[in-house]
Short mmCIF file of C-alpha atoms and ligand atoms in Angstrom, two decimals:
data_model
loop_
_atom_site.label_atom_id
_atom_site.label_comp_id
_atom_site.label_asym_id
_atom_site.label_seq_id
_atom_site.Cartn_x
_atom_site.Cartn_y
_atom_site.Cartn_z
CA MET B 1 -61.98 12.89 -18.17
CA SER B 2 -61.06 10.23 -20.65
CA PRO B 3 -60.17 6.77 -19.33
CA ALA B 4 -56.74 7.12 -20.95
CA LEU B 5 -55.99 10.32 -19.04
CA LEU B 6 -57.24 8.76 -15.81
CA LEU B 7 -54.95 5.80 -16.33
CA ALA B 8 -52.04 8.13 -17.02
CA LEU B 9 -52.71 10.07 -13.82
CA LEU B 10 -52.94 6.85 -11.89
CA VAL B 11 -49.62 5.64 -13.23
CA VAL B 12 -47.99 8.96 -12.38
CA THR B 13 -49.39 8.86 -8.85
CA LEU B 14 -48.24 5.30 -8.30
CA THR B 15 -44.75 5.99 -9.52
CA LEU B 16 -44.19 9.14 -7.50
CA PRO B 17 -41.45 8.54 -4.95
CA ARG B 18 -42.98 7.32 -1.76
CA VAL B 19 -39.82 7.89 0.26
CA GLN B 20 -38.43 11.35 0.61
CA THR B 21 -34.80 12.08 0.13
CA LEU B 22 -33.00 13.52 3.11
CA THR B 23 -30.34 16.14 3.49
CA CYS B 24 -27.64 15.06 5.94
CA PHE B 25 -24.59 16.63 7.45
CA TRP B 26 -21.61 15.26 5.59
CA GLY B 27 -17.87 15.09 6.15
CA SER B 28 -15.21 13.05 7.85
CA LEU B 29 -12.00 13.44 9.75
CA MET B 30 -9.40 11.38 11.50
CA GLU B 31 -6.64 13.16 13.32
CA VAL B 32 -4.47 12.94 16.41
CA ARG B 33 -4.97 16.02 18.58
CA ASN B 34 -3.65 17.38 21.82
CA ALA B 35 -5.95 16.15 24.62
CA SER B 36 -5.97 19.65 26.09
CA GLU B 37 -8.08 20.70 23.07
CA LEU B 38 -11.02 18.61 24.30
CA PRO B 39 -13.92 19.14 24.10
CA LEU B 40 -13.83 19.78 20.35
CA GLN B 41 -16.36 21.61 18.26
CA TRP B 42 -16.80 21.42 14.51
CA THR B 43 -18.86 22.45 11.53
CA THR B 44 -19.53 20.37 8.47
CA GLY B 45 -20.99 20.35 4.97
CA GLN B 46 -24.31 18.93 3.81
CA LYS B 47 -25.35 16.41 1.23
CA ASN B 48 -28.58 15.17 -0.36
CA CYS B 49 -28.92 11.45 0.12
CA GLU B 50 -30.43 8.82 -2.15
CA ASP B 51 -34.02 7.68 -1.73
CA GLY B 52 -34.59 5.88 1.52
CA TRP B 53 -31.15 6.47 2.94
CA GLY B 54 -30.70 7.86 6.42
CA CYS B 55 -28.23 10.17 8.12
CA GLN B 56 -25.33 8.72 10.06
CA GLU B 57 -22.86 10.06 12.52
CA LEU B 58 -19.93 8.61 14.37
CA LEU B 59 -17.62 10.20 16.87
CA MET B 60 -14.82 8.09 18.30
CA LEU B 61 -12.14 9.21 20.72
CA ILE B 62 -9.06 7.20 21.63
CA GLU B 63 -7.52 9.03 24.56
CA ASN B 64 -3.93 8.28 25.50
CA GLY B 65 -2.41 10.64 28.06
CA PRO B 66 -1.64 13.91 26.27
CA HIS B 67 -2.95 12.65 22.90
CA VAL B 68 -6.40 11.96 21.57
CA ASN B 69 -7.25 10.39 18.22
CA VAL B 70 -10.47 11.87 16.89
CA VAL B 71 -12.60 10.14 14.26
CA ILE B 72 -15.70 11.93 12.98
CA ILE B 73 -17.83 10.52 10.18
CA LYS B 74 -21.05 12.07 8.95
CA GLY B 75 -23.04 11.25 5.86
CA CYS B 76 -25.74 9.14 4.25
CA THR B 77 -26.25 5.48 5.09
CA GLN B 78 -28.46 2.54 4.25
CA GLU B 79 -28.25 1.33 7.85
CA ALA B 80 -31.42 1.09 9.90
CA ASN B 81 -32.16 3.85 12.38
CA GLN B 82 -30.27 3.65 15.62
CA GLU B 83 -30.74 5.75 18.73
CA ALA B 84 -27.84 7.95 19.69
CA ARG B 85 -25.62 5.73 21.80
CA VAL B 86 -22.49 6.36 23.83
CA THR B 87 -20.27 3.32 24.38
CA HIS B 88 -17.17 3.11 26.52
CA HIS B 89 -15.18 0.32 24.90
CA ARG B 90 -12.24 0.67 27.26
CA THR B 91 -12.05 2.87 30.32
CA ASP B 92 -8.48 2.58 31.55
CA PRO B 93 -7.31 5.79 33.23
CA GLY B 94 -4.34 5.83 30.84
CA LEU B 95 -5.83 4.62 27.58
CA SER B 96 -9.51 4.76 26.74
CA ILE B 97 -11.78 4.28 23.75
CA ALA B 98 -15.28 5.73 23.58
CA SER B 99 -17.76 6.25 20.77
CA TYR B 100 -21.00 8.00 19.91
CA THR B 101 -23.08 6.41 17.14
CA HIS B 102 -26.41 7.50 15.64
CA VAL B 103 -28.50 6.75 12.53
CA CYS B 104 -31.70 8.74 11.92
CA ARG B 105 -34.12 9.70 9.16
CA GLU B 106 -34.97 13.35 9.41
CA ASN B 107 -33.38 16.25 7.60
CA LEU B 108 -30.05 17.19 9.17
CA CYS B 109 -30.68 14.96 12.17
CA ASN B 110 -27.01 13.91 12.40
CA SER B 111 -26.25 17.24 13.96
CA LEU B 112 -23.74 16.47 16.70
CA SER B 113 -21.15 19.25 16.58
CA THR B 114 -19.21 18.77 19.80
CA SER B 115 -17.39 15.96 21.55
CA LEU B 116 -19.16 16.75 24.84
CA PRO B 117 -21.22 13.51 24.88
CA LEU B 118 -17.95 11.62 25.28
CA TRP B 119 -16.59 13.94 27.93
CA THR B 120 -15.52 12.14 31.08
CA MET B 121 -14.48 13.44 34.48
CA PRO B 122 -10.73 13.95 34.61
CA PRO B 123 -9.27 11.06 36.63
CA THR B 124 -9.02 11.81 40.31
CA THR B 125 -6.63 8.94 40.91
CA GLY B 126 -3.40 10.87 40.48
CA LEU B 127 -0.18 9.38 39.26
CA GLY B 128 1.25 5.97 40.01
CA SER B 129 4.83 4.81 39.85
CA LEU B 130 4.91 3.01 36.51
CA ARG B 131 6.44 4.83 33.55
CA CYS B 132 5.63 3.92 29.93
CA PRO B 133 6.46 5.27 26.48
CA VAL B 134 3.34 7.14 25.37
CA CYS B 135 2.54 7.61 21.69
CA LEU B 136 -0.48 7.81 19.39
CA SER B 137 0.46 8.26 15.76
CA ALA B 138 -0.34 7.14 12.25
CA GLU B 139 3.29 7.60 11.27
CA GLY B 140 4.99 5.43 13.86
CA CYS B 141 6.37 5.57 17.39
CA LEU B 142 10.12 5.89 17.22
CA SER B 143 11.48 7.55 20.37
CA ALA B 144 8.17 8.01 22.18
CA PRO B 145 8.67 9.97 25.43
CA GLU B 146 8.32 8.05 28.71
CA LEU B 147 5.61 9.45 30.95
CA THR B 148 4.43 8.57 34.44
CA CYS B 149 1.21 6.53 34.28
CA PRO B 150 -1.98 7.21 36.21
CA ALA B 151 -2.40 5.22 39.45
CA GLY B 152 -3.75 1.75 38.72
CA SER B 153 -1.73 1.21 35.55
CA THR B 154 0.26 -1.99 35.74
CA HIS B 155 1.52 -2.57 32.19
CA CYS B 156 2.92 -0.72 29.23
CA TYR B 157 0.95 -1.31 26.04
CA ASN B 158 2.66 -1.35 22.62
CA GLY B 159 0.50 -2.14 19.62
CA ALA B 160 -1.28 -0.91 16.55
CA LEU B 161 -4.89 -0.55 15.50
CA LEU B 162 -6.13 -0.90 11.95
CA LEU B 163 -9.24 1.16 11.25
CA SER B 164 -11.06 0.27 8.04
CA ARG B 165 -14.06 1.67 6.25
CA GLY B 166 -15.06 0.31 2.88
CA GLY B 167 -11.84 -0.49 1.06
CA LEU B 168 -9.82 2.13 2.91
CA SER B 169 -7.72 1.46 5.97
CA THR B 170 -5.50 3.42 8.22
CA ARG B 171 -3.11 2.47 10.96
CA LEU B 172 -2.66 3.94 14.37
CA LYS B 173 0.40 3.06 16.42
CA VAL B 174 -0.33 3.09 20.16
CA GLN B 175 1.95 3.04 23.18
CA GLY B 176 0.65 3.81 26.64
CA CYS B 177 -0.39 2.78 30.15
CA MET B 178 -2.79 -0.11 30.77
CA THR B 179 -4.35 -1.85 33.76
CA GLN B 180 -3.83 -5.28 32.26
CA ALA B 181 -1.24 -7.25 30.33
CA GLY B 182 -1.65 -8.49 26.81
CA CYS B 183 -2.81 -7.18 23.51
CA ASN B 184 -6.39 -6.23 24.25
CA LEU B 185 -6.81 -2.51 23.90
CA LEU B 186 -10.02 -3.04 21.92
CA ASN B 187 -11.53 -5.14 24.73
CA GLY B 188 -13.49 -7.20 22.21
CA THR B 189 -14.69 -4.30 20.04
CA ARG B 190 -14.66 -5.23 16.34
CA GLU B 191 -16.89 -2.54 14.88
CA ILE B 192 -17.85 0.99 15.78
CA GLY B 193 -20.52 2.41 13.47
CA PRO B 194 -19.16 2.20 9.91
CA ILE B 195 -15.61 1.45 11.07
CA SER B 196 -14.15 -1.98 11.65
CA LEU B 197 -11.16 -2.38 13.91
CA ARG B 198 -8.29 -4.82 14.19
CA GLU B 199 -5.47 -4.89 16.70
CA THR B 200 -1.97 -6.33 16.75
CA CYS B 201 1.00 -6.10 19.08
CA ASP B 202 3.47 -7.61 16.66
CA PRO B 203 5.54 -4.69 15.37
CA LYS B 204 5.89 -6.55 12.05
CA ASP B 205 2.15 -6.29 11.36
CA PHE B 206 0.46 -3.44 9.51
CA LEU B 207 3.75 -2.17 8.09
CA ILE B 208 3.91 0.88 5.87
CA CYS B 209 6.11 0.37 2.80
CA HIS B 210 7.23 2.49 -0.12
CA ARG B 211 5.27 1.52 -3.20
CA GLY B 212 5.79 1.93 -6.91
CA VAL B 213 6.93 0.32 -10.13
CA MET B 214 9.50 1.39 -12.66
CA LEU B 215 10.20 0.12 -16.13
CA THR B 216 12.83 1.84 -18.15
CA ALA B 217 14.83 1.04 -21.27
CA SER B 218 17.94 3.00 -22.13
CA GLN B 219 21.59 2.80 -23.11
CA ASN B 220 23.54 3.46 -19.97
CA LEU B 221 21.68 1.62 -17.27
CA THR B 222 24.63 -0.62 -16.47
CA GLN B 223 26.89 2.37 -15.83
CA LYS B 224 24.73 5.25 -14.81
CA PRO B 225 22.67 4.75 -11.61
CA LYS B 226 18.97 5.38 -12.11
CA GLU B 227 16.98 7.12 -9.39
CA TRP B 228 14.64 4.68 -7.69
CA THR B 229 12.39 6.57 -5.31
CA THR B 230 8.65 6.82 -4.97
CA SER B 231 6.46 9.07 -2.89
CA ALA B 232 3.62 6.57 -2.73
CA GLU B 233 3.14 4.37 0.30
CA GLN B 234 1.22 1.24 1.01
CA LEU B 235 -0.28 -0.18 4.17
CA CYS B 236 0.45 -3.88 4.38
CA ASP B 237 -1.89 -6.55 5.57
CA LEU B 238 -1.17 -8.92 8.44
CA GLY B 239 1.89 -11.06 7.77
CA GLU B 240 3.17 -8.97 4.87
CA VAL B 241 6.64 -7.45 4.70
CA CYS B 242 8.18 -4.68 2.60
CA GLN B 243 10.00 -5.64 -0.56
CA GLU B 244 12.06 -3.99 -3.25
CA THR B 245 13.14 -5.81 -6.39
CA LEU B 246 15.27 -4.64 -9.29
CA LEU B 247 15.99 -6.62 -12.44
CA LEU B 248 18.54 -5.47 -15.01
CA ILE B 249 18.83 -7.01 -18.46
CA HIS B 250 21.57 -5.84 -20.80
CA ALA B 251 22.51 -6.95 -24.31
CA GLY B 252 24.70 -5.11 -26.75
CA HIS B 253 24.25 -1.45 -25.98
CA ARG B 254 20.72 -1.63 -24.65
CA SER B 255 19.45 -2.23 -21.14
CA LEU B 256 16.13 -2.72 -19.47
CA LEU B 257 15.44 -2.05 -15.81
CA LEU B 258 12.31 -3.40 -14.10
CA ALA B 259 11.68 -2.44 -10.51
CA SER B 260 9.02 -2.77 -7.86
CA LYS B 261 8.56 -1.61 -4.27
CA GLY B 262 5.65 -2.51 -2.03
CA CYS B 263 4.19 -5.01 0.39
CA SER B 264 4.72 -8.71 -0.16
CA LYS B 265 3.50 -11.89 1.40
CA ALA B 266 6.45 -12.97 3.52
CA ARG B 267 8.49 -15.55 1.70
CA THR B 268 11.18 -17.80 2.95
CA GLN B 269 13.71 -15.88 0.95
CA ALA B 270 17.03 -14.37 1.82
CA PRO B 271 16.41 -10.91 3.27
CA GLN B 272 18.70 -9.39 0.72
CA ALA B 273 20.18 -10.90 -2.40
CA ILE B 274 22.18 -9.76 -5.37
CA SER B 275 22.23 -12.35 -8.12
CA ILE B 276 24.00 -12.40 -11.44
CA HIS B 277 21.85 -14.81 -13.41
CA SER B 278 23.78 -14.47 -16.63
CA ARG B 279 27.18 -12.83 -16.69
CA PRO B 280 29.32 -11.25 -19.39
CA PRO B 281 30.81 -11.69 -21.85
CA GLY B 282 27.49 -11.44 -23.60
CA VAL B 283 24.03 -10.87 -22.20
CA LEU B 284 23.91 -9.68 -18.58
CA VAL B 285 20.93 -10.46 -16.34
CA ALA B 286 21.29 -9.37 -12.72
CA SER B 287 18.93 -8.63 -9.86
CA TYR B 288 18.66 -7.07 -6.44
CA ALA B 289 15.98 -8.24 -4.02
CA HIS B 290 15.34 -7.05 -0.49
CA PHE B 291 12.65 -8.12 1.99
CA CYS B 292 12.42 -6.37 5.36
CA SER B 293 9.99 -5.75 8.18
CA PHE B 294 10.00 -2.27 9.62
CA ASP B 295 8.22 0.82 8.32
CA LYS B 296 9.51 2.07 4.94
CA CYS B 297 12.57 -0.16 5.06
CA ASN B 298 12.39 -0.77 1.28
CA SER B 299 14.23 2.48 0.81
CA ALA B 300 17.01 1.94 -1.73
CA SER B 301 17.11 5.21 -3.62
CA SER B 302 18.95 4.27 -6.80
CA SER B 303 19.91 1.34 -8.97
CA SER B 304 23.48 1.62 -7.63
CA VAL B 305 22.49 -0.97 -4.99
CA LEU B 306 22.81 -3.40 -7.87
CA LEU B 307 25.30 -1.67 -10.18
CA ASN B 308 27.95 -1.45 -7.45
CA SER B 309 28.00 -5.25 -7.26
CA LEU B 310 28.34 -5.91 -10.96
CA PRO B 311 31.67 -7.06 -12.32
CA ARG B 312 33.57 -4.13 -13.76
CA LEU B 313 34.34 -4.91 -17.35
CA ALA B 314 36.97 -3.50 -19.55
CA ALA B 315 35.58 -3.01 -23.04
CA PRO B 316 35.82 -6.59 -24.32
CA ALA B 317 37.90 -7.44 -27.34
CA PRO B 318 35.73 -8.33 -30.33
CA GLY B 319 35.41 -12.00 -31.17
CA HIS B 320 34.42 -13.70 -34.41
CA LEU B 321 30.75 -14.43 -33.83
CA ARG B 322 28.01 -12.04 -34.93
CA CYS B 323 24.54 -12.15 -33.40
CA PRO B 324 21.28 -10.20 -33.72
CA THR B 325 21.18 -8.18 -30.52
CA CYS B 326 18.44 -6.24 -28.78
CA VAL B 327 16.44 -5.89 -25.57
CA GLY B 328 12.82 -5.20 -26.33
CA ILE B 329 9.74 -4.18 -24.52
CA PHE B 330 6.48 -2.89 -25.99
CA GLY B 331 7.21 -5.12 -29.00
CA SER B 332 10.19 -3.04 -29.96
CA CYS B 333 13.01 -5.57 -30.23
CA SER B 334 14.53 -4.65 -33.56
CA PRO B 335 17.92 -6.31 -33.51
CA ASP B 336 21.19 -4.93 -34.76
CA ILE B 337 23.73 -7.42 -36.00
CA VAL B 338 26.54 -7.03 -33.51
CA THR B 339 30.06 -8.43 -33.38
CA CYS B 340 30.13 -10.44 -30.18
CA PRO B 341 32.82 -10.02 -27.51
CA GLU B 342 35.58 -12.54 -27.25
CA GLY B 343 34.58 -15.53 -25.15
CA THR B 344 31.06 -15.83 -26.49
CA SER B 345 30.11 -18.73 -28.67
CA HIS B 346 26.34 -18.67 -29.25
CA CYS B 347 23.45 -16.43 -30.17
CA TYR B 348 20.56 -16.31 -27.74
CA ASN B 349 16.95 -15.41 -28.53
CA GLY B 350 14.30 -15.67 -25.86
CA HIS B 351 11.65 -14.07 -23.70
CA ILE B 352 11.60 -13.34 -20.02
CA ALA B 353 8.13 -12.76 -18.60
CA ILE B 354 7.65 -11.09 -15.26
CA GLN B 355 4.61 -11.17 -13.06
CA GLY B 356 4.19 -9.65 -9.62
CA GLY B 357 4.87 -6.60 -7.51
CA GLY B 358 2.49 -4.55 -9.68
CA LEU B 359 4.27 -5.38 -12.93
CA SER B 360 3.32 -7.71 -15.70
CA SER B 361 5.58 -7.67 -18.71
CA SER B 362 7.48 -9.74 -21.19
CA SER B 363 10.73 -8.75 -22.84
CA ASN B 364 12.41 -10.17 -25.89
CA ILE B 365 16.15 -10.57 -25.51
CA GLN B 366 18.60 -11.35 -28.28
CA GLY B 367 22.35 -11.38 -28.00
CA CYS B 368 25.63 -13.18 -27.58
CA VAL B 369 26.20 -15.73 -24.82
CA ALA B 370 29.20 -17.70 -23.64
CA LYS B 371 27.57 -21.08 -23.15
CA PRO B 372 25.35 -23.16 -25.38
CA SER B 373 22.67 -22.93 -22.72
CA SER B 374 19.13 -22.18 -23.69
CA SER B 375 18.57 -20.31 -20.43
CA LEU B 376 19.73 -16.98 -19.08
CA LEU B 377 18.00 -17.54 -15.75
CA ASN B 378 19.09 -21.15 -15.23
CA HIS B 379 15.53 -22.15 -14.24
CA THR B 380 15.18 -19.49 -11.56
CA ARG B 381 11.44 -19.10 -10.90
CA ASN B 382 11.45 -16.18 -8.46
CA ILE B 383 13.46 -12.99 -8.41
CA GLY B 384 12.43 -11.03 -5.35
CA VAL B 385 8.73 -10.32 -5.71
CA PHE B 386 8.72 -11.25 -9.41
CA ALA B 387 7.65 -14.63 -10.68
CA VAL B 388 9.78 -15.11 -13.79
CA THR B 389 9.42 -17.46 -16.72
CA GLU B 390 11.82 -17.76 -19.57
CA ASN B 391 11.40 -19.43 -22.90
CA SER B 392 14.07 -19.40 -25.48
CA ASN B 393 15.37 -21.04 -28.59
CA ARG B 394 19.10 -21.10 -28.84
CA ARG B 395 20.49 -20.35 -32.25
CA ASP B 396 23.48 -22.36 -33.27
CA GLU B 397 26.93 -20.96 -33.53
CA GLY B 398 27.48 -19.17 -36.76
CA ALA B 399 23.82 -19.27 -37.68
CA ALA B 400 23.04 -16.99 -40.53
CA PRO B 401 22.10 -13.63 -39.13
CA ALA B 402 20.12 -13.02 -42.28
CA PRO B 403 16.59 -11.54 -42.37
CA TYR B 404 15.44 -11.97 -38.89
CA LEU B 405 11.87 -11.38 -38.01
CA ALA B 406 10.92 -10.34 -34.57
CA TRP B 407 8.20 -12.91 -34.57
CA MET B 408 7.87 -13.08 -30.88
CA VAL B 409 6.29 -9.84 -29.97
CA TRP B 410 3.86 -10.91 -27.35
CA LEU B 411 4.23 -8.23 -24.84
CA GLY B 412 1.95 -7.26 -22.08
CA LEU B 413 2.57 -4.44 -19.73
CA SER B 414 0.45 -3.15 -16.96
CA LEU B 415 1.80 -0.38 -14.83
CA ALA B 416 0.77 0.70 -11.41
CA ILE B 417 -2.08 -1.70 -10.94
CA TRP B 418 -2.18 -2.49 -7.30
CA CYS B 419 -4.98 -4.81 -6.49
CA GLY B 420 -5.57 -6.48 -3.19
CA GLY B 421 -4.46 -5.16 0.13
CA PRO B 422 -5.88 -2.12 1.78
CA SER B 423 -4.86 1.28 0.57
CA LEU B 424 -3.38 3.82 2.82
CA LEU B 425 -4.47 7.16 4.09
CA ILE B 426 -2.08 9.23 6.14
CA PRO B 427 -2.99 11.65 7.62
CA LEU B 428 -6.46 10.80 7.11
CA PRO B 429 -9.61 12.03 5.81
CA LEU B 430 -11.35 8.66 5.76
CA ASP B 431 -12.57 9.43 2.27
CA SER B 432 -12.55 12.29 -0.14
CA GLN B 433 -15.35 14.23 1.47
CA PRO B 434 -14.76 17.81 2.55
CA LEU B 435 -13.04 18.05 5.88
CA LEU B 436 -14.70 19.14 9.00
CA THR B 437 -13.05 21.84 11.01
CA PRO B 438 -12.90 21.02 14.68
C1 NAG T 501 -0.75 20.24 24.46
O1 NAG T 501 -1.23 21.51 24.82
C2 NAG T 501 -0.62 21.99 26.02
C3 NAG T 501 -1.32 23.28 26.44
O2 NAG T 501 -1.99 23.87 25.36
C4 NAG T 501 0.86 22.21 25.75
O3 NAG T 501 1.50 22.68 26.92
C5 NAG T 501 1.48 20.88 25.33
O4 NAG T 501 2.82 21.07 24.96
C6 NAG T 501 0.73 20.30 24.15
N1 NAG T 501 1.22 18.96 23.94
C7 NAG T 501 1.52 18.52 22.74
C8 NAG T 501 1.97 17.10 22.68
O5 NAG T 501 1.41 19.21 21.74
C1 NAG T 502 -14.47 -4.18 28.54
O1 NAG T 502 -15.76 -4.28 27.99
C2 NAG T 502 -16.75 -4.64 28.92
C3 NAG T 502 -18.06 -4.75 28.17
O2 NAG T 502 -17.89 -5.34 26.94
C4 NAG T 502 -16.85 -3.61 30.01
O3 NAG T 502 -17.80 -4.01 30.95
C5 NAG T 502 -15.51 -3.45 30.68
O4 NAG T 502 -15.57 -2.38 31.61
C6 NAG T 502 -14.45 -3.14 29.65
N1 NAG T 502 -13.15 -3.12 30.28
C7 NAG T 502 -12.46 -2.00 30.41
C8 NAG T 502 -11.16 -2.13 31.11
O5 NAG T 502 -12.84 -0.94 29.95
C1 NAG T 503 26.58 6.84 -21.71
O1 NAG T 503 27.58 7.16 -20.77
C2 NAG T 503 28.76 7.67 -21.35
C3 NAG T 503 29.77 7.87 -20.26
O2 NAG T 503 29.19 7.86 -18.99
C4 NAG T 503 28.45 8.96 -22.09
O3 NAG T 503 29.57 9.46 -22.71
C5 NAG T 503 27.33 8.70 -23.11
O4 NAG T 503 26.94 9.92 -23.70
C6 NAG T 503 26.13 8.07 -22.45
N1 NAG T 503 25.14 7.73 -23.46
C7 NAG T 503 23.86 8.01 -23.31
C8 NAG T 503 22.96 7.63 -24.43
O5 NAG T 503 23.40 8.56 -22.32
C1 NAG T 504 22.19 -23.81 -12.63
O1 NAG T 504 21.52 -24.28 -11.47
C2 NAG T 504 21.99 -25.51 -11.01
C3 NAG T 504 21.14 -25.91 -9.82
O2 NAG T 504 19.88 -25.39 -9.92
C4 NAG T 504 23.46 -25.39 -10.60
O3 NAG T 504 23.94 -26.64 -10.18
C5 NAG T 504 24.26 -24.88 -11.78
O4 NAG T 504 25.58 -24.65 -11.37
C6 NAG T 504 23.67 -23.62 -12.32
N1 NAG T 504 24.37 -23.23 -13.53
C7 NAG T 504 24.89 -22.02 -13.68
C8 NAG T 504 25.58 -21.79 -15.00
O5 NAG T 504 24.84 -21.17 -12.83
#
């Protein structure tokens, strides 16, 4: 054998994988079930893991009277091996949390397929005299039924848990019977296997809000209400509230509508405000902003929330001034020379840039205005969730409307980019893996 071949063989031997790849059971589920369905059984898919990774499994049950929230996660993990372990995080007769966690490194070793390890003797204590609303739901707990608590319960619990894994979070509203006061359902538990948990008893925390952005340019937006609904939802972080913001800009015959719904860091702002920043005759800039703090309260369904508050204008008599007029987005402000309505005295040309609520855009606005002001917004810096900046150069009365270059075409637009804040999963597979079938 030639030395070269020997060397080649040696290199091949040394670079062969020293760790074997494993096949693990794989799938996840989170669901509220009827407690009478316990114990559960399930089947799941399989997956080949990367070199050196192990198999993981988690089963967590939150039992609350007639309801049980089941979390099952199976898959590959980089975590170190961990013996199968059952932990009772809270053992109240009314409300309990228990988990089974396991990390191992043999093929298909994460093979738990029943909730039996977490099975507990049905309470022998019987019922007490306290009655509490009892609810366990990702959606919310409006009109939870009042049930008689097990003996030993002394307080009604009303809170919410936030369960997070990676960048994904989900909320669970909880009402039930407890043996102690306060907001301590988790009893100090912060993590269970791959899931981290947070708890709050402030109903304004972990809100769910409608979420979406809209940007539309058209002719009739000041007269014809535009639908403003979105099917997307967003789970807010601690301290955030729901917001909805609508900004209407109109010059000549063109309008622009910019809208956002979502979570927002609570601001010291009026809960609801309609503002007319610049009023006719001439360019109209008006806004609607609403901040609120219960689930999906940012629910205005059309732009009529703003249009209904606008001054109704008879078609204005034409005046003597003529101005280049347009409302532009995407660099498309190509002005018409328009005869201004009576009562206007100046031509305006400026930009309004908007940042926030998932939108980032700048619009060029040209048109007739009543006052020799260089500002449509009068130095307003915030409109609802939008941070606004305006820069303009007033054109003098009677200025020649001659060849007019749209030289300010810096426009940036980013739609539907929602960074920061956890995303929402309801009802929840905790990720996009195939579902198990308990
Ligand atoms: C749970 O199941 C029991 C028996 O199967 C049924 O009587 C009860 O109505 C169910 N409860 C709920 C909340 O679905
Ligand atoms: C709270 O957790 C401790 C251990 O961390 C446990 O001993 C105790 O029983 C738990 N309390 C309840 C009410 O489950
Ligand atoms: C604007 O609305 C008026 C009356 O509502 C209608 O006649 C006209 O066709 C509309 N124009 C456009 C472009 O939709
Ligand atoms: C502009 O804002 C100032 C205070 O910020 C106010 O006094 C003034 O009346 C406003 N002007 C208009 C035209 O609204």
